[in-house]
PDB file of C-alpha atoms in Angstrom:
ATOM      1  CA  MET B 175     129.526 101.633 125.711  1.00  0.00           C
ATOM      2  CA  SER B 176     131.338 104.477 125.479  1.00  0.00           C
ATOM      3  CA  SER B 177     130.143 107.854 124.340  1.00  0.00           C
ATOM      4  CA  ALA B 178     131.945 107.768 120.847  1.00  0.00           C
ATOM      5  CA  ALA B 179     131.033 104.285 120.229  1.00  0.00           C
ATOM      6  CA  LEU B 180     126.978 104.878 120.610  1.00  0.00           C
ATOM      7  CA  SER B 181     127.644 107.932 118.381  1.00  0.00           C
ATOM      8  CA  ALA B 182     128.951 105.737 115.466  1.00  0.00           C
ATOM      9  CA  ARG B 183     125.994 103.395 116.024  1.00  0.00           C
ATOM     10  CA  VAL B 184     123.160 105.717 116.092  1.00  0.00           C
ATOM     11  CA  SER B 185     125.250 107.708 113.294  1.00  0.00           C
ATOM     12  CA  LEU B 186     125.015 104.079 110.985  1.00  0.00           C
ATOM     13  CA  SER B 187     121.461 103.366 112.058  1.00  0.00           C
ATOM     14  CA  VAL B 188     120.348 106.667 110.164  1.00  0.00           C
ATOM     15  CA  ALA B 189     122.720 106.394 107.551  1.00  0.00           C
ATOM     16  CA  VAL B 190     120.982 103.061 106.839  1.00  0.00           C
ATOM     17  CA  ILE B 191     117.500 104.598 107.487  1.00  0.00           C
ATOM     18  CA  ALA B 192     118.059 106.778 104.378  1.00  0.00           C
ATOM     19  CA  ALA B 193     119.406 104.064 102.284  1.00  0.00           C
ATOM     20  CA  ALA B 194     116.255 101.776 102.858  1.00  0.00           C
ATOM     21  CA  VAL B 195     113.783 105.107 102.413  1.00  0.00           C
ATOM     22  CA  ALA B 196     115.446 106.042  99.172  1.00  0.00           C
ATOM     23  CA  ALA B 197     115.313 102.708  98.064  1.00  0.00           C
ATOM     24  CA  ARG B 198     112.026 101.631  98.672  1.00  0.00           C
ATOM     25  CA  PRO B 199     109.543  99.687  96.458  1.00  0.00           C
ATOM     26  CA  GLY B 200     107.147 101.504  94.030  1.00  0.00           C
ATOM     27  CA  VAL B 201     107.169 103.720  91.016  1.00  0.00           C
ATOM     28  CA  ALA B 202     108.789 106.219  90.134  1.00  0.00           C
ATOM     29  CA  ARG B 203     109.125 109.805  91.465  1.00  0.00           C
ATOM     30  CA  ALA B 204     107.182 111.489  89.171  1.00  0.00           C
ATOM     31  CA  GLU B 205     104.513 108.565  89.682  1.00  0.00           C
ATOM     32  CA  ARG B 206     104.441 108.493  92.965  1.00  0.00           C
ATOM     33  CA  ASP B 207     103.586 112.726  92.965  1.00  0.00           C
ATOM     34  CA  LYS B 208     100.099 111.824  90.730  1.00  0.00           C
ATOM     35  CA  PHE B 209      97.992 112.006  94.101  1.00  0.00           C
ATOM     36  CA  ASP B 210      94.830 112.773  94.756  1.00  0.00           C
ATOM     37  CA  LYS B 211      94.720 115.500  97.883  1.00  0.00           C
ATOM     38  CA  ALA B 212      92.751 117.112 100.471  1.00  0.00           C
ATOM     39  CA  ASP B 213      93.142 118.928 103.318  1.00  0.00           C
ATOM     40  CA  GLY B 214      90.492 119.273 106.261  1.00  0.00           C
ATOM     41  CA  PRO B 215      88.513 116.635 107.765  1.00  0.00           C
ATOM     42  CA  THR B 216      85.363 117.644 105.759  1.00  0.00           C
ATOM     43  CA  ALA B 217      87.450 117.563 102.695  1.00  0.00           C
ATOM     44  CA  CYS B 218      89.227 114.289 103.314  1.00  0.00           C
ATOM     45  CA  ARG B 219      85.618 112.366 104.223  1.00  0.00           C
ATOM     46  CA  ALA B 220      84.231 113.735 100.768  1.00  0.00           C
ATOM     47  CA  LEU B 221      87.334 112.159  99.301  1.00  0.00           C
ATOM     48  CA  ASP B 222      87.022 108.909 101.028  1.00  0.00           C
ATOM     49  CA  ALA B 223      83.154 108.687 100.157  1.00  0.00           C
ATOM     50  CA  LYS B 224      84.238 109.375  96.505  1.00  0.00           C
ATOM     51  CA  ASN B 225      86.902 106.636  96.787  1.00  0.00           C
ATOM     52  CA  THR B 226      84.827 104.361  98.066  1.00  0.00           C
ATOM     53  CA  LYS B 227      81.790 104.718  95.734  1.00  0.00           C
ATOM     54  CA  GLU B 228      84.375 104.384  92.718  1.00  0.00           C
ATOM     55  CA  ARG B 229      85.636 101.373  94.311  1.00  0.00           C
ATOM     56  CA  ARG B 230      82.419  99.386  94.447  1.00  0.00           C
ATOM     57  CA  GLU B 231      82.013 100.483  91.025  1.00  0.00           C
ATOM     58  CA  TYR B 232      84.941  98.742  89.754  1.00  0.00           C
ATOM     59  CA  GLU B 233      84.607  95.962  91.751  1.00  0.00           C
ATOM     60  CA  LYS B 234      81.302  95.801  89.884  1.00  0.00           C
ATOM     61  CA  GLU B 235      82.691  95.683  86.832  1.00  0.00           C
ATOM     62  CA  GLN B 236      85.179  92.454  87.537  1.00  0.00           C
ATOM     63  CA  PRO B 237      84.723  89.138  86.271  1.00  0.00           C
ATOM     64  CA  ALA B 238      83.770  86.677  88.660  1.00  0.00           C
ATOM     65  CA  GLU B 239      86.805  84.253  89.501  1.00  0.00           C
ATOM     66  CA  PRO B 240      86.336  80.610  90.361  1.00  0.00           C
ATOM     67  CA  TYR B 241      87.791  80.000  93.759  1.00  0.00           C
ATOM     68  CA  LYS B 242      91.295  78.853  93.882  1.00  0.00           C
ATOM     69  CA  TYR B 243      92.811  77.002  96.864  1.00  0.00           C
ATOM     70  CA  PRO B 244      95.358  78.567  98.515  1.00  0.00           C
ATOM     71  CA  GLN B 245      98.977  76.955  98.197  1.00  0.00           C
ATOM     72  CA  PRO B 246     101.617  77.301 100.831  1.00  0.00           C
ATOM     73  CA  ARG B 247     104.505  79.058  99.825  1.00  0.00           C
ATOM     74  CA  ASN B 248     107.016  77.222 101.588  1.00  0.00           C
ATOM     75  CA  VAL B 249     110.919  77.467 100.852  1.00  0.00           C
ATOM     76  CA  LEU B 250     113.364  74.304 102.072  1.00  0.00           C
ATOM     77  CA  GLY B 251     110.352  72.945 103.642  1.00  0.00           C
ATOM     78  CA  ALA B 252     109.011  75.862 105.800  1.00  0.00           C
ATOM     79  CA  PRO B 253     106.925  78.625 105.354  1.00  0.00           C
ATOM     80  CA  TRP B 254     109.639  81.525 104.833  1.00  0.00           C
ATOM     81  CA  GLY B 255     107.545  82.527 102.113  1.00  0.00           C
ATOM     82  CA  GLU B 256     104.413  83.787 104.140  1.00  0.00           C
ATOM     83  CA  LEU B 257     106.981  85.559 106.571  1.00  0.00           C
ATOM     84  CA  PHE B 258     108.861  87.397 104.158  1.00  0.00           C
ATOM     85  CA  ALA B 259     105.689  88.667 102.424  1.00  0.00           C
ATOM     86  CA  GLY B 260     104.134  89.861 105.414  1.00  0.00           C
ATOM     87  CA  ILE B 261     107.192  91.861 106.071  1.00  0.00           C
ATOM     88  CA  GLY B 262     107.222  92.683 102.403  1.00  0.00           C
ATOM     89  CA  GLY B 263     104.183  94.661 103.047  1.00  0.00           C
ATOM     90  CA  SER B 264     104.938  96.418 106.677  1.00  0.00           C
ATOM     91  CA  TYR B 265     108.686  97.582 105.896  1.00  0.00           C
ATOM     92  CA  ASP B 266     108.316 101.099 106.622  1.00  0.00           C
ATOM     93  CA  VAL B 267     106.339 100.201 110.097  1.00  0.00           C
ATOM     94  CA  LEU B 268     108.780  97.989 110.766  1.00  0.00           C
ATOM     95  CA  LEU B 269     112.254 100.088 110.346  1.00  0.00           C
ATOM     96  CA  ALA B 270     110.121 103.202 112.593  1.00  0.00           C
ATOM     97  CA  THR B 271     109.742 100.631 115.390  1.00  0.00           C
ATOM     98  CA  LEU B 272     113.232  98.996 115.206  1.00  0.00           C
ATOM     99  CA  ILE B 273     115.816 101.902 114.158  1.00  0.00           C
ATOM    100  CA  PRO B 274     116.459 103.870 116.907  1.00  0.00           C
ATOM    101  CA  HIS B 275     116.631 107.987 116.093  1.00  0.00           C
ATOM    102  CA  ALA B 276     119.837 109.549 116.642  1.00  0.00           C
ATOM    103  CA  GLY B 277     120.568 112.231 118.943  1.00  0.00           C
ATOM    104  CA  ALA B 278     122.799 114.262 121.185  1.00  0.00           C
ATOM    105  CA  GLN B 279     122.338 116.597 124.517  1.00  0.00           C
ATOM    106  CA  LEU B 280     124.423 119.337 126.098  1.00  0.00           C
ATOM    107  CA  ARG B 281     123.710 118.051 129.729  1.00  0.00           C
ATOM    108  CA  GLY B 282     125.428 120.952 131.420  1.00  0.00           C
ATOM    109  CA  ALA B 283     129.016 122.066 129.553  1.00  0.00           C
ATOM    110  CA  ALA B 284     129.158 117.814 128.585  1.00  0.00           C
ATOM    111  CA  PRO B 285     127.764 116.644 125.475  1.00  0.00           C
ATOM    112  CA  ALA B 286     126.371 113.560 125.456  1.00  0.00           C
ATOM    113  CA  SER B 287     124.836 110.856 122.513  1.00  0.00           C
ATOM    114  CA  VAL B 288     121.177 109.746 122.576  1.00  0.00           C
ATOM    115  CA  ALA B 289     119.622 106.697 120.761  1.00  0.00           C
ATOM    116  CA  SER B 290     115.839 106.297 121.504  1.00  0.00           C
ATOM    117  CA  TRP B 291     112.520 104.780 119.998  1.00  0.00           C
ATOM    118  CA  PRO B 292     109.900 107.458 120.306  1.00  0.00           C
ATOM    119  CA  TRP B 293     106.714 105.208 118.989  1.00  0.00           C
ATOM    120  CA  ALA B 294     103.751 106.817 118.034  1.00  0.00           C
ATOM    121  CA  LEU B 295     100.051 106.768 118.133  1.00  0.00           C
ATOM    122  CA  SER B 296      98.306 108.785 115.877  1.00  0.00           C
ATOM    123  CA  PHE B 297      94.428 109.682 116.568  1.00  0.00           C
ATOM    124  CA  GLY B 298      91.763 111.847 116.166  1.00  0.00           C
ATOM    125  CA  PRO B 299      89.929 112.877 112.440  1.00  0.00           C
ATOM    126  CA  PRO B 300      92.810 113.013 109.863  1.00  0.00           C
ATOM    127  CA  TYR B 301      93.292 116.648 108.422  1.00  0.00           C
ATOM    128  CA  THR B 302      95.131 115.870 105.599  1.00  0.00           C
ATOM    129  CA  CYS B 303      94.702 112.668 102.540  1.00  0.00           C
ATOM    130  CA  SER B 304      95.395 111.287  99.618  1.00  0.00           C
ATOM    131  CA  ARG B 305      95.285 108.612  97.294  1.00  0.00           C
ATOM    132  CA  ARG B 306      97.737 107.353  94.748  1.00  0.00           C
ATOM    133  CA  GLU B 307      95.818 107.843  90.850  1.00  0.00           C
ATOM    134  CA  GLY B 308      95.192 104.799  89.362  1.00  0.00           C
ATOM    135  CA  THR B 309      94.575 102.803  93.110  1.00  0.00           C
ATOM    136  CA  TYR B 310      92.077 102.714  95.634  1.00  0.00           C
ATOM    137  CA  ASP B 311      93.885 103.147  98.528  1.00  0.00           C
ATOM    138  CA  MET B 312      93.431 106.138 100.642  1.00  0.00           C
ATOM    139  CA  ARG B 313      96.305 107.339 103.199  1.00  0.00           C
ATOM    140  CA  PHE B 314      95.263 109.735 105.762  1.00  0.00           C
ATOM    141  CA  PHE B 315      97.352 112.069 108.045  1.00  0.00           C
ATOM    142  CA  ARG B 316      96.461 112.572 111.494  1.00  0.00           C
ATOM    143  CA  VAL B 317      97.809 115.793 113.747  1.00  0.00           C
ATOM    144  CA  HIS B 318      97.594 114.381 116.924  1.00  0.00           C
ATOM    145  CA  ARG B 319      99.798 111.379 118.795  1.00  0.00           C
ATOM    146  CA  LEU B 320     100.344 109.801 121.542  1.00  0.00           C
ATOM    147  CA  LEU B 321     104.405 108.546 122.278  1.00  0.00           C
ATOM    148  CA  VAL B 322     106.217 106.566 124.211  1.00  0.00           C
ATOM    149  CA  GLU B 323     109.915 107.095 123.759  1.00  0.00           C
ATOM    150  CA  PRO B 324     112.566 105.162 125.469  1.00  0.00           C
ATOM    151  CA  GLY B 325     115.880 105.855 124.937  1.00  0.00           C
ATOM    152  CA  ILE B 326     119.946 105.576 126.212  1.00  0.00           C
ATOM    153  CA  VAL B 327     122.470 108.251 126.667  1.00  0.00           C
ATOM    154  CA  ALA B 328     125.905 107.901 126.957  1.00  0.00           C
ATOM    155  CA  GLY B 329     128.348 111.261 128.059  1.00  0.00           C
ATOM    156  CA  ASP B 330     131.154 112.190 130.450  1.00  0.00           C
ATOM    157  CA  ARG B 331     128.776 110.272 133.516  1.00  0.00           C
ATOM    158  CA  GLY B 332     128.236 106.853 132.183  1.00  0.00           C
ATOM    159  CA  VAL B 333     125.098 105.451 130.268  1.00  0.00           C
ATOM    160  CA  GLY B 334     122.014 106.271 131.374  1.00  0.00           C
ATOM    161  CA  PHE B 335     117.903 105.005 130.470  1.00  0.00           C
ATOM    162  CA  PHE B 336     115.148 107.083 130.264  1.00  0.00           C
ATOM    163  CA  THR B 337     111.364 106.695 129.135  1.00  0.00           C
ATOM    164  CA  ARG B 338     109.744 109.617 127.347  1.00  0.00           C
ATOM    165  CA  PRO B 339     105.821 109.596 127.419  1.00  0.00           C
ATOM    166  CA  GLY B 340     103.938 112.770 125.670  1.00  0.00           C
ATOM    167  CA  TYR B 341     101.903 114.131 123.084  1.00  0.00           C
ATOM    168  CA  ARG B 342     102.982 116.088 119.803  1.00  0.00           C
ATOM    169  CA  PHE B 343     100.559 117.980 117.320  1.00  0.00           C
ATOM    170  CA  VAL B 344     102.283 118.098 113.785  1.00  0.00           C
ATOM    171  CA  TYR B 345     100.783 120.567 111.450  1.00  0.00           C
ATOM    172  CA  HIS B 346     101.645 119.101 107.771  1.00  0.00           C
ATOM    173  CA  PRO B 347      99.226 119.915 104.556  1.00  0.00           C
ATOM    174  CA  SER B 348      99.027 118.204 101.435  1.00  0.00           C
ATOM    175  CA  ASP B 349     101.460 120.137  99.324  1.00  0.00           C
ATOM    176  CA  TRP B 350     104.138 120.588 102.029  1.00  0.00           C
ATOM    177  CA  VAL B 351     106.937 118.972 101.872  1.00  0.00           C
ATOM    178  CA  LEU B 352     108.357 119.986 105.569  1.00  0.00           C
ATOM    179  CA  GLY B 353     105.304 119.831 108.006  1.00  0.00           C
ATOM    180  CA  VAL B 354     105.823 121.662 111.752  1.00  0.00           C
ATOM    181  CA  GLY B 355     104.974 121.056 115.016  1.00  0.00           C
ATOM    182  CA  GLY B 356     105.459 121.198 118.862  1.00  0.00           C
ATOM    183  CA  GLY B 357     104.847 118.762 121.916  1.00  0.00           C
ATOM    184  CA  PHE B 358     105.331 118.487 125.763  1.00  0.00           C
ATOM    185  CA  GLY B 359     105.920 115.272 127.797  1.00  0.00           C
ATOM    186  CA  THR B 360     108.183 114.411 130.433  1.00  0.00           C
ATOM    187  CA  THR B 361     111.573 112.236 130.313  1.00  0.00           C
ATOM    188  CA  VAL B 362     111.888 110.202 133.256  1.00  0.00           C
ATOM    189  CA  GLU B 363     115.288 109.285 134.155  1.00  0.00           C
ATOM    190  CA  ILE B 364     115.230 105.498 135.080  1.00  0.00           C
ATOM    191  CA  ALA B 365     118.929 104.394 135.969  1.00  0.00           C
ATOM    192  CA  GLY B 366     122.483 105.516 135.081  1.00  0.00           C
ATOM    193  CA  ASN B 367     124.822 108.642 134.616  1.00  0.00           C
ATOM    194  CA  ARG B 368     125.091 108.748 138.293  1.00  0.00           C
ATOM    195  CA  GLU B 369     121.858 110.854 138.719  1.00  0.00           C
ATOM    196  CA  PRO B 370     118.677 110.095 140.806  1.00  0.00           C
ATOM    197  CA  PHE B 371     115.250 108.233 139.711  1.00  0.00           C
ATOM    198  CA  ARG B 372     113.507 111.684 138.403  1.00  0.00           C
ATOM    199  CA  ALA B 373     111.455 113.686 136.155  1.00  0.00           C
ATOM    200  CA  SER B 374     111.449 116.213 133.758  1.00  0.00           C
ATOM    201  CA  LEU B 375     109.136 118.902 132.337  1.00  0.00           C
ATOM    202  CA  SER B 376     109.755 118.408 128.476  1.00  0.00           C
ATOM    203  CA  PRO B 377     108.702 120.407 125.748  1.00  0.00           C
ATOM    204  CA  GLU B 378     109.768 120.141 122.213  1.00  0.00           C
ATOM    205  CA  ALA B 379     109.487 121.736 118.477  1.00  0.00           C
ATOM    206  CA  VAL B 380     109.391 119.389 115.792  1.00  0.00           C
ATOM    207  CA  LEU B 381     110.107 119.397 111.942  1.00  0.00           C
ATOM    208  CA  GLN B 382     109.044 116.491 109.324  1.00  0.00           C
ATOM    209  CA  PHE B 383     110.544 115.625 106.155  1.00  0.00           C
ATOM    210  CA  GLY B 384     108.344 114.011 103.616  1.00  0.00           C
ATOM    211  CA  ASN B 385     105.325 114.147 101.213  1.00  0.00           C
ATOM    212  CA  CYS B 386     102.091 113.526 102.378  1.00  0.00           C
ATOM    213  CA  CYS B 387     100.408 110.985 103.047  1.00  0.00           C
ATOM    214  CA  ASP B 388     102.882 108.587 101.845  1.00  0.00           C
ATOM    215  CA  HIS B 389     104.305 107.142 105.008  1.00  0.00           C
ATOM    216  CA  ALA B 390     107.798 107.871 105.561  1.00  0.00           C
ATOM    217  CA  TYR B 391     109.144 110.505 106.952  1.00  0.00           C
ATOM    218  CA  PHE B 392     112.142 111.994 108.727  1.00  0.00           C
ATOM    219  CA  THR B 393     111.496 113.803 111.783  1.00  0.00           C
ATOM    220  CA  LEU B 394     113.603 116.471 113.753  1.00  0.00           C
ATOM    221  CA  ALA B 395     112.366 116.852 117.214  1.00  0.00           C
ATOM    222  CA  ILE B 396     114.441 119.654 119.367  1.00  0.00           C
ATOM    223  CA  ARG B 397     113.796 119.131 123.175  1.00  0.00           C
ATOM    224  CA  TYR B 398     114.260 121.218 126.361  1.00  0.00           C
ATOM    225  CA  ASP B 399     114.192 119.611 129.536  1.00  0.00           C
ATOM    226  CA  HIS B 400     113.993 121.232 133.051  1.00  0.00           C
ATOM    227  CA  TYR B 401     114.492 118.631 136.042  1.00  0.00           C
ATOM    228  CA  PHE B 402     113.723 119.861 139.381  1.00  0.00           C
ATOM    229  CA  THR B 403     116.243 117.630 141.049  1.00  0.00           C
ATOM    230  CA  GLY B 404     119.780 116.079 140.814  1.00  0.00           C
ATOM    231  CA  ARG B 405     122.549 117.794 138.802  1.00  0.00           C
ATOM    232  CA  ASN B 406     122.285 119.391 134.910  1.00  0.00           C
ATOM    233  CA  ASN B 407     118.938 120.317 135.829  1.00  0.00           C
ATOM    234  CA  ASP B 408     118.468 122.080 132.199  1.00  0.00           C
ATOM    235  CA  ILE B 409     119.177 119.812 129.226  1.00  0.00           C
ATOM    236  CA  VAL B 410     118.810 120.600 125.600  1.00  0.00           C
ATOM    237  CA  GLY B 411     118.959 118.138 122.978  1.00  0.00           C
ATOM    238  CA  ALA B 412     117.857 117.217 119.225  1.00  0.00           C
ATOM    239  CA  SER B 413     117.088 113.485 117.639  1.00  0.00           C
ATOM    240  CA  LEU B 414     116.362 112.980 114.012  1.00  0.00           C
ATOM    241  CA  GLY B 415     114.897 109.445 112.911  1.00  0.00           C
ATOM    242  CA  PHE B 416     112.460 108.032 110.456  1.00  0.00           C
ATOM    243  CA  VAL B 417     108.674 107.304 111.441  1.00  0.00           C
ATOM    244  CA  TYR B 418     105.753 105.477 110.042  1.00  0.00           C
ATOM    245  CA  PHE B 419     103.275 108.875 110.257  1.00  0.00           C
TER     246      PHE B 419
END
């Protein structure tokens, strides 16, 4: 695959992501902005406890319903309804998992195109939390996350494959539409680009765009890699893509 072809494909992927996020189901922007929000682990615990209490009180007020045996949601004789019902409630995480981030690198004096899939696992106490008014669904934003990022790079030295384990920190208060953060890791070039198997020291700076704590963000990562073997030991790159949190 040529560098131009890869660049065109990843640019199209980002356009698809933007269209999907802009058209995602829900309510109007003015209505989506009606949140109860809190910042800090202590405030989030208090809001979560308040939400749990109010939800239980609401449940007690509801009339008892007779049990209804669930009917299969078959389409053309197959349970496609069950499949699409599950996907419909999880499309954000599906998009974030499957669609690559588009990026570019400067490898020496030569540019290269990058497509990568940064899969993250957030952990630690929530720093920011929210619930939409009229619901009892809490959303939590944790600042710490572990990443594994496989990817493809295409440049004048051919096509290469890499993976990057790392750690990322993102600070995103509830009233901000821009989160800031950083991280570090190591990019392991596995094959291609006429480079030997090698690993780097890889710090990064991160900007995250979106409304906290609704799950749907765009992340811009600017990264520096220093390798100790092979050619092009110092590489600078950036990537943009859709993330779940």
